[in-house]
Amino acid sequence: MSDDGIRPTEEQKRRQRGRSVAIGLALAGLVLLFYVITLVKMGPGVFDRSL
Amino acid sequence: MSLADIQDRSLDDATAFGGQGDVGDYLALLKPRVMSLVIFTALVGLLIAPGSIHPVLGAVAILCIAVGAGASGALNMWYDADIDAVMSRTVKRPIPAGKVTREEALAFGLTLSAFSVVVLGLAVNWLAAGLLAFTIFFYAVVYTMWLKRSTPQNIVIGGAAGAFPPMIGWAAVTGTVTLESTVLFLIIFMWTPPHFWALALFKRGDYEAARIPMLPVVAGEDATRTQILVYSVLLAPIGVAPALLGFASAGYGVAAAVLGAAFVWYALRVYTVREGEPARKAAVRLFTFSLVYLFLVFALLLGDSLFGRLVAGGWL
């Protein structure tokens, strides 16, 4: 199979890495945000439920 | 186009497929300078509202309002890419500069819009989220897609989008829309026309080139000067209204009256000085002062409210 596709330059790879890191950080931030919001809204009650 | 055609394309042509922008380009899509004003006015609305909100939820509200404002900026740049490319003020934006494709900006704007509204609704309240959704819709659809290219009243009506943030901040705390938050809305709403028309006076060539029917282009500079003066005269008493309605002190009222009088004075300069470089300078000065005015009025409202709470709480 030929690998004659569009090959990104080093600069393009660098930008792609930057975007990937930013998306990763944004997702991690959202996880943290929802965790903190849950604690704030439910307080200790977050553990107070039947299993 | 066949797959072989696509594979034969040179790397330069890859621009057409996107994936060229770096993180800074995407941040530029959010119009950070506009966002800073939105954050500030929303924060003031949130902090001077009666009642309280958990600090974390308050921060989440401001974050959502900021992201929602940024999202509407990205949607604006998606739709306006054609006219941004012919205006000196906007030609370096990510889409006309070839860094980000229109489709990428659209996807970015829609994603952030949805996230900001849903998170605000789930974390704070659905009235604030509804107002944020309406603000994004108003800016992206009513202003950008409809009014901007069709009427010289574009920024008068479209200015409402920029006026909502303090009302959203207020609603985040109280869960209501009240006369007080409507006054905060009206201050920005009445401030917007003289602010943008002053800009349009010294950037008229840009708007002509882009065929945007701004007031100086359609009705002429004299009519614009009159309108600027009328809106400035209307703005001055509205700036004082928080004191008259009792949710700011008399001290704020005096300061706001002085600032309003200065605004009218700068507008009068624009009205009377109509020829050559002095006329351009008068418009630039009004534009610059209008930014100072809005910042100071909201900073004074915030300072006044915090001072009042400290006194009421026995801290002073």
XYZ file of C-alpha atoms in Angstrom, chain B residues 25-167:
143
model
C -6.093 30.875 16.579
C -8.995 29.171 18.331
C -8.679 31.530 21.279
C -8.809 34.448 18.807
C -12.147 33.088 17.523
C -13.552 33.813 20.998
C -12.929 37.581 20.606
C -11.012 37.863 23.905
C -11.243 41.666 24.131
C -15.028 41.636 23.818
C -15.102 38.715 26.223
C -13.205 40.680 28.870
C -15.942 43.350 28.881
C -18.629 40.644 29.034
C -16.896 38.960 31.980
C -16.565 42.237 33.835
C -20.183 43.394 33.358
C -21.540 39.912 34.130
C -19.402 39.757 37.275
C -20.745 43.117 38.428
C -24.339 41.964 37.783
C -23.653 38.820 39.800
C -21.929 40.568 42.695
C -24.372 43.448 43.189
C -27.497 41.271 42.958
C -29.340 40.839 46.252
C -28.865 37.457 47.854
C -25.926 35.144 47.623
C -24.525 32.353 45.514
C -21.895 29.767 46.430
C -18.535 31.164 45.222
C -17.850 28.052 43.135
C -21.245 28.277 41.424
C -20.693 32.017 40.910
C -17.370 31.256 39.213
C -19.061 28.578 37.089
C -21.729 31.115 36.058
C -19.092 33.639 34.979
C -17.143 30.918 33.143
C -20.280 29.829 31.267
C -21.206 33.417 30.361
C -17.639 34.017 29.118
C -17.584 30.808 27.061
C -21.057 31.557 25.669
C -19.913 35.045 24.647
C -16.801 33.539 23.044
C -18.935 30.973 21.227
C -21.118 33.698 19.732
C -17.900 35.450 18.629
C -16.805 32.274 16.817
C -20.230 31.972 15.151
C -19.976 35.635 14.117
C -16.569 35.001 12.525
C -17.924 31.884 10.780
C -20.733 33.853 9.146
C -18.837 37.083 8.513
C -15.634 35.585 7.069
C -16.323 37.209 3.686
C -16.635 40.751 5.025
C -13.875 40.258 7.620
C -11.512 39.636 4.681
C -12.057 43.130 3.246
C -11.953 45.184 6.464
C -8.556 46.342 7.792
C -9.777 45.910 11.392
C -10.680 42.239 10.868
C -8.500 40.958 8.023
C -6.094 39.216 10.414
C -8.825 37.172 12.086
C -8.186 33.393 11.935
C -10.567 32.590 9.039
C -9.541 35.347 6.559
C -5.902 34.691 7.564
C -6.345 31.054 6.428
C -5.583 29.552 9.840
C -9.021 28.122 10.585
C -11.706 27.032 8.127
C -15.280 28.298 8.348
C -16.490 24.785 9.172
C -14.034 24.498 12.054
C -15.192 27.850 13.450
C -18.847 26.792 13.135
C -18.249 23.488 14.920
C -16.208 25.243 17.623
C -18.890 27.902 18.154
C -21.811 25.448 18.266
C -19.992 23.090 20.652
C -19.066 25.845 23.084
C -22.584 27.337 22.861
C -24.201 24.033 23.797
C -21.757 23.321 26.629
C -21.977 26.806 28.150
C -25.791 26.845 28.188
C -26.236 23.288 29.489
C -23.591 23.637 32.219
C -25.054 26.981 33.351
C -28.523 25.431 33.489
C -27.437 22.324 35.398
C -25.074 24.087 37.792
C -26.828 27.404 38.441
C -30.366 27.887 37.110
C -32.295 27.578 33.877
C -33.410 31.220 33.707
C -29.772 32.322 33.489
C -29.103 29.521 30.987
C -32.133 30.550 28.909
C -30.959 34.170 28.863
C -27.469 33.020 27.795
C -28.941 30.865 25.001
C -31.072 33.805 23.851
C -28.019 36.105 23.931
C -26.004 33.725 21.731
C -28.970 33.351 19.354
C -29.519 37.115 19.276
C -25.878 37.888 18.469
C -25.268 35.071 15.988
C -28.619 34.990 14.197
C -30.527 38.251 14.755
C -27.497 40.588 14.631
C -24.873 38.777 12.533
C -27.046 36.960 9.994
C -29.923 39.395 9.692
C -29.494 42.970 10.924
C -25.798 43.636 10.304
C -26.051 43.552 6.513
C -29.584 44.868 6.132
C -30.178 47.971 8.258
C -28.254 50.965 9.646
C -30.045 50.253 12.930
C -27.969 47.027 13.121
C -25.963 47.926 16.186
C -28.891 49.626 17.953
C -30.928 46.412 18.059
C -27.933 44.072 17.958
C -26.478 45.930 20.935
C -28.962 44.045 23.093
C -26.719 40.982 22.798
C -23.877 42.833 24.522
C -26.258 44.198 27.142
C -27.502 40.865 28.470
C -24.414 39.657 30.446
C -25.047 41.683 33.647
C -28.698 40.576 33.513
